[in-house]
Coordinates of C-alpha atoms (C1' of nucleotides) in Angstrom, one line a residue:
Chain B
X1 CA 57.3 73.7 92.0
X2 CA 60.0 73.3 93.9
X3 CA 62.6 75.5 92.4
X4 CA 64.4 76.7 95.3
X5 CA 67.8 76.0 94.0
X6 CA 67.6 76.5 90.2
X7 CA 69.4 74.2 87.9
X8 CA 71.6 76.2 86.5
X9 CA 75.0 74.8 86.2
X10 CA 76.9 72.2 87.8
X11 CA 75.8 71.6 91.6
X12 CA 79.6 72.4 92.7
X13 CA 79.3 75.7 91.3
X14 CA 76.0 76.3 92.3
X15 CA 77.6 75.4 95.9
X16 CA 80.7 77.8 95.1
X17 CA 78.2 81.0 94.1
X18 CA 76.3 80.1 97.5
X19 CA 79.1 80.8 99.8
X20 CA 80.2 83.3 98.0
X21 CA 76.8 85.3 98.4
X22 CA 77.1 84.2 102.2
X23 CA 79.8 85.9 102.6
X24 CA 79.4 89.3 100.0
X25 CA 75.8 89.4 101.3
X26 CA 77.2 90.0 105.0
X27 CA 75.7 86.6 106.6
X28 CA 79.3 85.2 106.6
X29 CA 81.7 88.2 108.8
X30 CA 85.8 87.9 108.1
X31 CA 87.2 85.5 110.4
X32 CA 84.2 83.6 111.4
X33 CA 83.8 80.0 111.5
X34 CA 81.9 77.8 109.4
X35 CA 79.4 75.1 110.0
X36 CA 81.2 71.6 109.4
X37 CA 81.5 70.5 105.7
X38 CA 78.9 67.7 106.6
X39 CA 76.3 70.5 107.6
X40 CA 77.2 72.6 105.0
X41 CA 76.6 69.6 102.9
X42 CA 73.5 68.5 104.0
X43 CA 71.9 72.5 103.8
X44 CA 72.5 72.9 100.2
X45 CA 71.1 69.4 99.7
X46 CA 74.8 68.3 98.0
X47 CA 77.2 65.7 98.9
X48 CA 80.0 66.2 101.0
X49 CA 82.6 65.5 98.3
X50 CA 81.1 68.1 95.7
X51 CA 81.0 70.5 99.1
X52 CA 84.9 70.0 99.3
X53 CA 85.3 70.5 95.8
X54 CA 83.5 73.9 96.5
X55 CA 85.3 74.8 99.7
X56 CA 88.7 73.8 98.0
X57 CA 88.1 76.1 95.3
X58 CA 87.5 78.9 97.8
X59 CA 89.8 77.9 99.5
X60 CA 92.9 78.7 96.6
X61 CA 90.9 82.1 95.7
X62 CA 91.8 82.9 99.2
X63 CA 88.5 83.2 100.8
X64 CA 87.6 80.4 102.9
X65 CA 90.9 78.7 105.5
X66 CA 90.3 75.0 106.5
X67 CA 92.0 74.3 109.6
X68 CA 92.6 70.4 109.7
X69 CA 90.7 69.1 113.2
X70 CA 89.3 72.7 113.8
X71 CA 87.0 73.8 111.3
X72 CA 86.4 76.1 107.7
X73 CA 87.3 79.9 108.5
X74 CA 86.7 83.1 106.6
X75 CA 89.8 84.6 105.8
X76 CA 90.4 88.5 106.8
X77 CA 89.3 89.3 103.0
X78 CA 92.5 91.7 102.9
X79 CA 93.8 92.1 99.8
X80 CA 97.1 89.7 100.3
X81 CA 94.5 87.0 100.9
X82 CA 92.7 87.4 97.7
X83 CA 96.0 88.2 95.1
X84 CA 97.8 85.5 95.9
X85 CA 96.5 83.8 92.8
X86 CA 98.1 86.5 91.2
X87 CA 101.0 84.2 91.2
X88 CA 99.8 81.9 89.7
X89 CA 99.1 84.2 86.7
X90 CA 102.6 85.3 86.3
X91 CA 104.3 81.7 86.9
X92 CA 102.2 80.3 84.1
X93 CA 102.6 83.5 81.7
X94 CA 105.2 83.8 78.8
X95 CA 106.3 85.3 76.0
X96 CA 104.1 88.2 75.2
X97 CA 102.1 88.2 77.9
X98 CA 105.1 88.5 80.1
X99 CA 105.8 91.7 78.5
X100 CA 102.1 92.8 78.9
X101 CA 102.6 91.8 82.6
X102 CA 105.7 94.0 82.6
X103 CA 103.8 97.0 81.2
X104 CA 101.4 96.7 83.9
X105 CA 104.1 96.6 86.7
X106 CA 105.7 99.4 85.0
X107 CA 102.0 101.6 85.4
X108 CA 102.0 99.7 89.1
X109 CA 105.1 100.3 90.3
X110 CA 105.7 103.9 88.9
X111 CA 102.3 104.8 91.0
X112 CA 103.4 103.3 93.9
X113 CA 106.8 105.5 93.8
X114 CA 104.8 108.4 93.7
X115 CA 102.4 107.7 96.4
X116 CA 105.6 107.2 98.5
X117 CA 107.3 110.1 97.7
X118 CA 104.6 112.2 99.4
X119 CA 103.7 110.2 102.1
X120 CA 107.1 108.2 103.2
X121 CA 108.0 108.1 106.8
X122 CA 111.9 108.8 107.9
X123 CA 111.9 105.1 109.4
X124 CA 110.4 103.7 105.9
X125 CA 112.9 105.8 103.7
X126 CA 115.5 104.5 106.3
X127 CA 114.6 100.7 105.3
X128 CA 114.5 101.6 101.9
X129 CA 118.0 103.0 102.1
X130 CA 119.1 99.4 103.9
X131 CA 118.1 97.6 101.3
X132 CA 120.0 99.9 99.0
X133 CA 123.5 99.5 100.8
X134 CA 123.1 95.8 100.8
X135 CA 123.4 95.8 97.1
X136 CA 125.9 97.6 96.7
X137 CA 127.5 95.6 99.6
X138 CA 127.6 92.2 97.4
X139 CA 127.8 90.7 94.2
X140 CA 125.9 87.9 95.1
X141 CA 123.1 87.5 92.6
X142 CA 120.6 85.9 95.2
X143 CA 121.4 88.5 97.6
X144 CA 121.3 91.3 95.1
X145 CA 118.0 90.0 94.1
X146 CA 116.6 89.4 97.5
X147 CA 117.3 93.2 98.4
X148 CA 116.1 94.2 94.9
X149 CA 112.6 92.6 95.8
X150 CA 112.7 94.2 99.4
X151 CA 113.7 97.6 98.2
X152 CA 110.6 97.7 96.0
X153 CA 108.5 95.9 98.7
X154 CA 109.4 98.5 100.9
X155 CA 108.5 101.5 98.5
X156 CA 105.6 100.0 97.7
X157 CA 104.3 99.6 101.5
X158 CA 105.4 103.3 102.1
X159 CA 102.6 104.1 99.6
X160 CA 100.2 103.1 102.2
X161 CA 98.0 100.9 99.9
X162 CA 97.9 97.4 100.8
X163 CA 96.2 96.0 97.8
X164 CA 98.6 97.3 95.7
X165 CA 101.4 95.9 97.7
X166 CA 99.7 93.0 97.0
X167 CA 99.4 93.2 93.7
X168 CA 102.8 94.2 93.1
X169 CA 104.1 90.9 95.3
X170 CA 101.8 88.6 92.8
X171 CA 103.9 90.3 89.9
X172 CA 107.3 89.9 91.3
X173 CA 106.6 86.2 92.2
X174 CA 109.7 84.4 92.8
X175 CA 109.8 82.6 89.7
X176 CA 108.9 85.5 87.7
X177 CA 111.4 87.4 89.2
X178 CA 114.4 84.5 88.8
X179 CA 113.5 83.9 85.3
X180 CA 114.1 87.4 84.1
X181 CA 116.7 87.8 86.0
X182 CA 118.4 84.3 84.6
X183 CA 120.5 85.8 81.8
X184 CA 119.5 89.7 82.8
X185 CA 122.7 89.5 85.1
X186 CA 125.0 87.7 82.9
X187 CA 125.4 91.0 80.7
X188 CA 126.8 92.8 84.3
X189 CA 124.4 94.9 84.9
X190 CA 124.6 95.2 88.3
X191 CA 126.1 98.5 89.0
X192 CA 123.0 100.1 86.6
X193 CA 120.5 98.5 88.8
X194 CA 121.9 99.9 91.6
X195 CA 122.4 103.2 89.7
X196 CA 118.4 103.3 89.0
X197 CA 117.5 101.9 92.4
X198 CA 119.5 105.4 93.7
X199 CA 117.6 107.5 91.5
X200 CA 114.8 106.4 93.1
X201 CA 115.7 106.3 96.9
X202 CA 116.9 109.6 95.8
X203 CA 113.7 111.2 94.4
X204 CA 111.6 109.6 97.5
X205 CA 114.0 111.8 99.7
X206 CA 113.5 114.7 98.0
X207 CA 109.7 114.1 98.1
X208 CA 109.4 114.7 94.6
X209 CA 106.5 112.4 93.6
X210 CA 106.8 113.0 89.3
X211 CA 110.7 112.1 90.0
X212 CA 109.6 109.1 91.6
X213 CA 107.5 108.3 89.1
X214 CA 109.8 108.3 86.3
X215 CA 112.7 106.9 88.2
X216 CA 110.6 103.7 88.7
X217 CA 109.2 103.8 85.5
X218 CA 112.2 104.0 83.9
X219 CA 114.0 101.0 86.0
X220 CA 110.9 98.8 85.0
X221 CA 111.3 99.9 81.4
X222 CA 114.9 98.5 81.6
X223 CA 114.0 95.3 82.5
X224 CA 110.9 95.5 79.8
X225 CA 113.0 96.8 77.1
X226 CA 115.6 93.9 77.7
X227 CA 112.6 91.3 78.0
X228 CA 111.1 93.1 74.6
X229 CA 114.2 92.6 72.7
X230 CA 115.4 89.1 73.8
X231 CA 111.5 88.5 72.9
X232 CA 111.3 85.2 75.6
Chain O
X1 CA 116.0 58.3 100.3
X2 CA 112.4 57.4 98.3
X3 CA 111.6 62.0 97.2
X4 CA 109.3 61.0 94.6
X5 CA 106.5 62.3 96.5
X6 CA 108.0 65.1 99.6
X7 CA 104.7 64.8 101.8
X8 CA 104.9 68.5 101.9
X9 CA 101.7 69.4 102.6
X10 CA 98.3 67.8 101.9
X11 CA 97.4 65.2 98.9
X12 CA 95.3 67.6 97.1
X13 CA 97.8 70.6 97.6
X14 CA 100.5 68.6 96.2
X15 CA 98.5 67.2 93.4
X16 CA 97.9 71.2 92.4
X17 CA 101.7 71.7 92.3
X18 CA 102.7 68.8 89.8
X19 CA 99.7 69.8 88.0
X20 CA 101.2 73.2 87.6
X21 CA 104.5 72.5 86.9
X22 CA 103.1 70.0 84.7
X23 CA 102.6 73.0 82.5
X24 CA 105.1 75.5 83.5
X25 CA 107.8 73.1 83.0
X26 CA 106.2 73.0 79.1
X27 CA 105.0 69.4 79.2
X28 CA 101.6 70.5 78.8
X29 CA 100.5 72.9 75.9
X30 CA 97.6 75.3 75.5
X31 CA 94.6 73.5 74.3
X32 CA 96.0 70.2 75.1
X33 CA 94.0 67.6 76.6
X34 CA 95.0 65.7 80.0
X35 CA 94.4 62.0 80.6
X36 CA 91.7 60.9 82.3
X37 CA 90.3 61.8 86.2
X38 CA 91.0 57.7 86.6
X39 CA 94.2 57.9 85.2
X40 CA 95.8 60.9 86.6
X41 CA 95.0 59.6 90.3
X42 CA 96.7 56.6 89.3
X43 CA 100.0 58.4 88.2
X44 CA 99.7 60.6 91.0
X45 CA 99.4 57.9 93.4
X46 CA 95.8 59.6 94.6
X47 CA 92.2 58.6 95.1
X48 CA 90.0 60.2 92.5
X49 CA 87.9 62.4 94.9
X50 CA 91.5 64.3 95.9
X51 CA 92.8 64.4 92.4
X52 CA 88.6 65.7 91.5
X53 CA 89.7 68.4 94.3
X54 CA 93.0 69.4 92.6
X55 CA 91.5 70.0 88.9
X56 CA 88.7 71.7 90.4
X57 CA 91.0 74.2 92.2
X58 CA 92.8 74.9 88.6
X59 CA 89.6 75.1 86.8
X60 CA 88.5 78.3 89.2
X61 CA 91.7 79.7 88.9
X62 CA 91.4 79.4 84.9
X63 CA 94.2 77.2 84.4
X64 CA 91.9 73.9 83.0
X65 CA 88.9 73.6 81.6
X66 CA 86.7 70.3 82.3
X67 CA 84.4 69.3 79.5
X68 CA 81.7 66.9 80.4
X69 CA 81.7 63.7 78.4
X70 CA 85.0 64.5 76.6
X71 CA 87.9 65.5 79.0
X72 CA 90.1 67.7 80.9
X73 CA 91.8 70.5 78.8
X74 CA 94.2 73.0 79.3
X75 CA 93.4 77.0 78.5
X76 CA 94.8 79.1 76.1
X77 CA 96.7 80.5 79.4
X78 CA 95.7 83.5 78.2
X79 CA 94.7 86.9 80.7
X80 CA 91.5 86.3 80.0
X81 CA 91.5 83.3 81.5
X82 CA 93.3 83.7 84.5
X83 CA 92.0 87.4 86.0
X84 CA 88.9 85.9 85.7
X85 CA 88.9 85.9 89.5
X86 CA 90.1 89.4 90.3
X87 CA 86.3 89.7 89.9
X88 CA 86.1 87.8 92.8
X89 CA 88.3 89.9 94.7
X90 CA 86.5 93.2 93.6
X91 CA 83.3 91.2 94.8
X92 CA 84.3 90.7 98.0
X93 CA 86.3 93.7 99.1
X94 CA 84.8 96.5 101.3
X95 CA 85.3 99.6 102.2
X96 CA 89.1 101.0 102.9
X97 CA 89.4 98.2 100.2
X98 CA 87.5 99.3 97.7
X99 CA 88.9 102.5 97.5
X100 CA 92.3 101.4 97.3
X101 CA 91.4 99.3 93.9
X102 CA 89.9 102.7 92.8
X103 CA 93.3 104.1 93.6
X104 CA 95.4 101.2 91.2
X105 CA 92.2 101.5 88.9
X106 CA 93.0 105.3 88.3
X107 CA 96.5 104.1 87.8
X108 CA 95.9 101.1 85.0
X109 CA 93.0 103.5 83.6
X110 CA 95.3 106.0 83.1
X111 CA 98.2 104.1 81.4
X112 CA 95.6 102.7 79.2
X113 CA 93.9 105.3 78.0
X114 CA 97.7 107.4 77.4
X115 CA 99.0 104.0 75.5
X116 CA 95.3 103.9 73.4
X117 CA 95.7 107.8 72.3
X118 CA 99.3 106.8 70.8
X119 CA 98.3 103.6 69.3
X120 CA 94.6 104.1 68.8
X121 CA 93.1 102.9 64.6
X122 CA 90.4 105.4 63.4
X123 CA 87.8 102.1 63.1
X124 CA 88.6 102.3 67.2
X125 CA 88.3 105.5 67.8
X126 CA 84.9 105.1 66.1
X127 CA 84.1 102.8 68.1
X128 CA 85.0 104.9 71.5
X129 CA 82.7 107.6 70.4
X130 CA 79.7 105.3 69.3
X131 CA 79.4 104.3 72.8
X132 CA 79.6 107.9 74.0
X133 CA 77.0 109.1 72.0
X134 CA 75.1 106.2 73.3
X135 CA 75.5 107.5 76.5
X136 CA 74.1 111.1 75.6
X137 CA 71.3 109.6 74.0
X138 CA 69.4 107.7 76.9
X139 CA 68.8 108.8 80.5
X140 CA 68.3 105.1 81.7
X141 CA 70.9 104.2 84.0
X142 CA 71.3 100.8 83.1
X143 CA 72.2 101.7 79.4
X144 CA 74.2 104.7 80.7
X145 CA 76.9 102.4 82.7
X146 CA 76.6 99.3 80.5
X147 CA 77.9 102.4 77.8
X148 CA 80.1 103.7 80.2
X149 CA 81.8 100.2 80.3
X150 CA 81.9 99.5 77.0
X151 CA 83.6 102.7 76.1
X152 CA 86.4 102.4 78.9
X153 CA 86.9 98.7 77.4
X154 CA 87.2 100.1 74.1
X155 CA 90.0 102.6 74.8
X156 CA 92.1 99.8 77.0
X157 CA 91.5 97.2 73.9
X158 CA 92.9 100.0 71.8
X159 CA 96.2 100.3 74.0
X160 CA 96.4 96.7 72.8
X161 CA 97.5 95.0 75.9
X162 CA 95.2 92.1 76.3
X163 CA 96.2 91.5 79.9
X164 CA 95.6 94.9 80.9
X165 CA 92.3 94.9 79.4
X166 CA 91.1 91.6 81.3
X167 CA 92.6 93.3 84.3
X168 CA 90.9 96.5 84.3
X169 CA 87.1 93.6 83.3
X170 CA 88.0 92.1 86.6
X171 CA 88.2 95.9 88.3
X172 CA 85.4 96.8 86.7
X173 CA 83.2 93.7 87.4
X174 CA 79.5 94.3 87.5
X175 CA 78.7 94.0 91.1
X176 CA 81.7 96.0 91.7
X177 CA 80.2 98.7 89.5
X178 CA 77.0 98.2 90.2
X179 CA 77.7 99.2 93.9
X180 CA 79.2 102.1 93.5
X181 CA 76.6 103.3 91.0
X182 CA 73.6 102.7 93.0
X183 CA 73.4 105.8 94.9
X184 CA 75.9 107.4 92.7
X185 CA 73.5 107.8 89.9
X186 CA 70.8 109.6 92.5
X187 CA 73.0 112.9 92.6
X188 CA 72.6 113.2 89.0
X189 CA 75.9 113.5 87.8
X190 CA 74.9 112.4 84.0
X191 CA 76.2 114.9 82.7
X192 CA 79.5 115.8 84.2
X193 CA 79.9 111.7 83.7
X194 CA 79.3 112.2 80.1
X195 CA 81.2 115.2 79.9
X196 CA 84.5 113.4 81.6
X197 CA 83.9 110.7 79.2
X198 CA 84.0 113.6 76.2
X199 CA 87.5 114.6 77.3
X200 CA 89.6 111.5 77.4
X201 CA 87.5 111.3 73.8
X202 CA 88.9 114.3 72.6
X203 CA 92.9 113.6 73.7
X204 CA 92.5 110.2 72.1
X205 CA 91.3 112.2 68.9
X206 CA 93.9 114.5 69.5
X207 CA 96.2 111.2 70.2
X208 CA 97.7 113.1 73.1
X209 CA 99.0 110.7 75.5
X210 CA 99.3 112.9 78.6
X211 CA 96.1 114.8 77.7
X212 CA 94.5 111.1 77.5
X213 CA 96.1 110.1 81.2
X214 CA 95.3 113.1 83.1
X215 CA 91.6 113.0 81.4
X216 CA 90.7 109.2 82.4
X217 CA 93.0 109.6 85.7
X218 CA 90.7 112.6 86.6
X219 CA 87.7 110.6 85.5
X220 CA 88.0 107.7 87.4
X221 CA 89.2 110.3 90.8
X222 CA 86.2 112.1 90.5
X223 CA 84.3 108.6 91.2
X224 CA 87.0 107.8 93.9
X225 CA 86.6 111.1 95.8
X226 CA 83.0 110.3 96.0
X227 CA 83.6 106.6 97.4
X228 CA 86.2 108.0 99.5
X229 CA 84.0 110.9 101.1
X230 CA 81.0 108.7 101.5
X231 CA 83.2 105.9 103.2
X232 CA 81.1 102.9 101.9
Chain A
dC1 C1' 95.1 73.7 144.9
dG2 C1' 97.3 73.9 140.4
dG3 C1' 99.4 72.2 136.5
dA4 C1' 100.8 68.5 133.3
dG5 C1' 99.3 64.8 130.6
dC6 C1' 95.9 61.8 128.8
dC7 C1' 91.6 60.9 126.2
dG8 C1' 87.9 61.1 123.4
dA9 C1' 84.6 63.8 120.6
dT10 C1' 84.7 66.8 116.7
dT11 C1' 86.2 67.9 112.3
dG12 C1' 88.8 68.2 108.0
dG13 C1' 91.6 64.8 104.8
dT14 C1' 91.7 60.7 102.1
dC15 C1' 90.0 56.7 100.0
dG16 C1' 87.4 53.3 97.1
dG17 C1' 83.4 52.2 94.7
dG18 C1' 79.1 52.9 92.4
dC19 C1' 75.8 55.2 89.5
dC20 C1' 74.3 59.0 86.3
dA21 C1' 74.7 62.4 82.2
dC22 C1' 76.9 63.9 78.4
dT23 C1' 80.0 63.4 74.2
dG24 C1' 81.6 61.5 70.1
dG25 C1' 82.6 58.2 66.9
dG26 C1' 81.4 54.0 64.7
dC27 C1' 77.8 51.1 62.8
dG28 C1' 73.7 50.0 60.5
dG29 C1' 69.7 51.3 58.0
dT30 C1' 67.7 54.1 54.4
Chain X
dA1 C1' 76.2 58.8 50.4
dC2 C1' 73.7 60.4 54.1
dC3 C1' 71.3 60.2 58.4
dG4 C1' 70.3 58.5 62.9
dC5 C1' 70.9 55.2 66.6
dC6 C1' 73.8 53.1 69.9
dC7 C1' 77.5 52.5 73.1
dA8 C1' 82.0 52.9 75.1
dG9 C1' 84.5 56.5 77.3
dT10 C1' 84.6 60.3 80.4
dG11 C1' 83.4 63.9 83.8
dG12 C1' 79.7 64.9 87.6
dC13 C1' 77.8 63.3 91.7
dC14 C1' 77.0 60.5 95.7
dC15 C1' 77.8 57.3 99.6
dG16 C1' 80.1 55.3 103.5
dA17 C1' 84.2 54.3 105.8
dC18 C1' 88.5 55.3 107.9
dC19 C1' 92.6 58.3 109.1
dA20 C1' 94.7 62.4 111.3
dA21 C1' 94.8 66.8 113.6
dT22 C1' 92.6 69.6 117.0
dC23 C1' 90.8 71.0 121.3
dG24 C1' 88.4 70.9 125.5
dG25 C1' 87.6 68.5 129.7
dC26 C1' 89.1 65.1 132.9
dT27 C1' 92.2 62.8 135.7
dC28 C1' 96.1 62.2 138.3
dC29 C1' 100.2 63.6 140.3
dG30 C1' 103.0 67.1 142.7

DNA sequence: CGGAGCCGATTGGTCGGGCCACTGGGCGGT
DNA sequence: ACCGCCCAGTGGCCCGACCAATCGGCTCCG
C-alpha cells in the first residue's frame, strides 16, 4: 500500500522522469538552483550514485548545469542548450543517413534563407557580405570553410529563429562539416562555392524570399548530389 | 610528455569522448557488444561508478543500449535511435519556443509531404487515407489526434527518409501535441482539421509535389497562427 | 575604515567495495 | 532427445569515504 513511486523501470530512470516533470511541471524555473545531489538523493529515496547517473544524463540533454563546488542549475532551456546533442547525431551518422541528414539541412537551410530575405537587417546583410569577401580573399581551405560556416550562421540568425539556428549548428558540426569537405575541395571547387554563396547574398539583398530559397537549396543540393554520388 | 589521458575536463566527460570515438573512428560496430562495466573502468583507467556515469550518458542519448544480465551493446545508430531526445526538447520548450519548432515543423512537414506525393506506392497512399477516414468517422478527440498523427507519419514514411520521419516523432511528441490540442480542440475546428488533412490527401493522389507542400505547409500554419495568437 | 588574503563549510567529482537481480548456457534428470 | 534446474557472469543499486572547486565570512594589514 505504499505505492507512491511505482516500480516501473529502473530507479535511475524513474529519477531522470522525476526531474524532468519538476521542471516541465513549472516547480523547477530556468536558471534556478537545485537542492544538493545528497538531498535530492535522499527525497526520491535513491542513492546518491544512481542520482548522478540521473543528473549526468540531464546534464548531456542540456537541461540540468552542475557547477563543481557551487551546485546543479537549470539551464536557460533555450533551444542551443537543448540541440547540442544534435551533434552528436551527425558525428556518429554515415552513409545513407548522412544523405538523409543532408536532405533535411537542404529543407532547413532553404527556410531559413527565406525567412532572412524578408526580415534581414542592413548590419546583418553587411556581416553576411564579410563573410563573403573573406572567401574570395583566400584559398585557404580552413579559412574558406570557417567563413563558409559563418556565412550560413549568419543567414540563418538573420531569420530571427533561434532554435533553428540551433538546429542548423548541430547539422553543420565540425566534423560533419570537415568530412564532407575532405575530398569536396580536392575537385577545385572553390570558385563555385563562392559563385552559389553570391547568389544567395544576392537574393537576400534584393529581399526576394523564393530566390533565397532556391539559391540555398540549390548550394545544399551541390554538396548532397556530390555526397549522393560518391555514396560515403 | 605522458598524453595518453589530456586531463581535459572531468573523468566522466572524458570517458564519454573515447567512448564516442570508440565508435566514430569504426572500432565499434552497430549491434556490437562492449566489454564489461568492470573491464572498461579498468582500460579507462576509471572507477566503475564514473565509467557507470559515462554509459549512462550514451544510453539517453541513444548511442548504447544496457541489457541487464547480458551486457552493454551498441545501437543500430540509426535516427530512430538518436532523435529520441528531441522529444525531450519539444517537452521542455515554452512559449516563443514552441512556436519557433512550429515554424521548422511547417518547414520539415512541408518537404515531406512534397517528397511523399513524388515518391508515394498506392499500398501508401492507402494507407494515408485509411487514417483520414478514421478521422471523419469519430468525434472523440483522443482518436481524432492519435489519426491525425498517424496520417502525418504516414505521408513522411512515404518520402522515405527515415531520419526525417524520426525527426518530425520527436516534433510531434505527445505531450508536445497534447498541449497544443487541449484547448485547441474546444473551438471545434474538426472539420476544417479534417478538411486540411483532405487536401495534402488529394495532391499526394494527384502526386503534385508543390500542391502537397503548400497543402501540409498551410496545415501545419493554420495550427501555428493559433499558438502564435494565443501566446502560450 | 577599506580592501586583500586566508579559511573553512558546502557541494559536486571520484573512488572502491559490496550486494542484489537478471540472463544465458551448461549440466543433470527424465 | 528434451526439459528444467543451477550457477557463473553481468548490469543495477547502494554505501561510505575522500578529493577538489567554490564561496562567503573573517581576519589582518595598510
Amino acid at each position: 500500500m505504499e505505492r507512491s513511486t511505482p516500480p516501473r523501470g529502473t530507479v535511475t530512470q524513474r529519477a531522470i522522469e522525476q526531474l524532468k516533470s519538476l521542471i516541465s511541471e513549472g516547480h523547477l524555473e530556468p536558471g534556478q538552483r537545485l537542492p544538493t545531489e545528497r538531498d535530492l538523493a535522499v527525497r526520491l529515496g535513491i542513492s546518491r550514485s544512481s542520482m548522478r547517473e540521473a543528473i549526468r544524463a540531464l546534464t548531456v540533454l542540456g537541461v540540468l548545469e552542475a557547477r563543481h563546488g557551487s551546485g546543479i542549475y537549470v539551464t536557460r532551456l533555450q533551444a542551443a542548450d537543448l540541440l547540442e546533442t544534435l551533434g552528436v547525431v551527425a558525428d556518429l551518422s554515415r552513409g545513407p543517413q548522412l544523405i538523409e541528414l543532408m536532405e533535411i539541412r537542404r529543407a532547413l537551410e532553404a527556410t531559413a534563407a527565406a525567412i532572412a530575405a524578408a526580415r534581414i537587417s542592413p548590419e546583418q546583410l553587411a556581416e553576411v557580405e564579410t563573410h563573403l569577401d573573406a572567401m574570395y580573399a583566400t584559398e585557404d581551405p580552413g579559412e574558406i570553410l570557417a567563413h563558409d560556416l559563418a556565412f550560413h550562421r549568419a543567414v540563418a540568425v538573420a531569420g530571427g529563429n533561434g532554435t533553428l539556428v540551433a538546429i542548423l549548428d548541430g547539422l553543420s558540426s565540425r566534423t560533419f562539416r570537415a568530412r564532407v569537405w575532405r575530398g569536396y575541395q580536392e575537385e577545385g571547387v572553390f570558385d563555385r562555392t563562392r559563385h552559389e554563396h553570391r547568389r544567395i547574398l544576392d537574393a537576400l539583398r534584393a529581399r526576394d524570399p523564393e530566390a533565397a530559397r532556391a539559391a540555398a537549396a540549390a548550394h545544399v543540393g551541390e554538396v548532397e548530389s556530390w555526397l549522393r554520388a560518391r555514396q560515403t
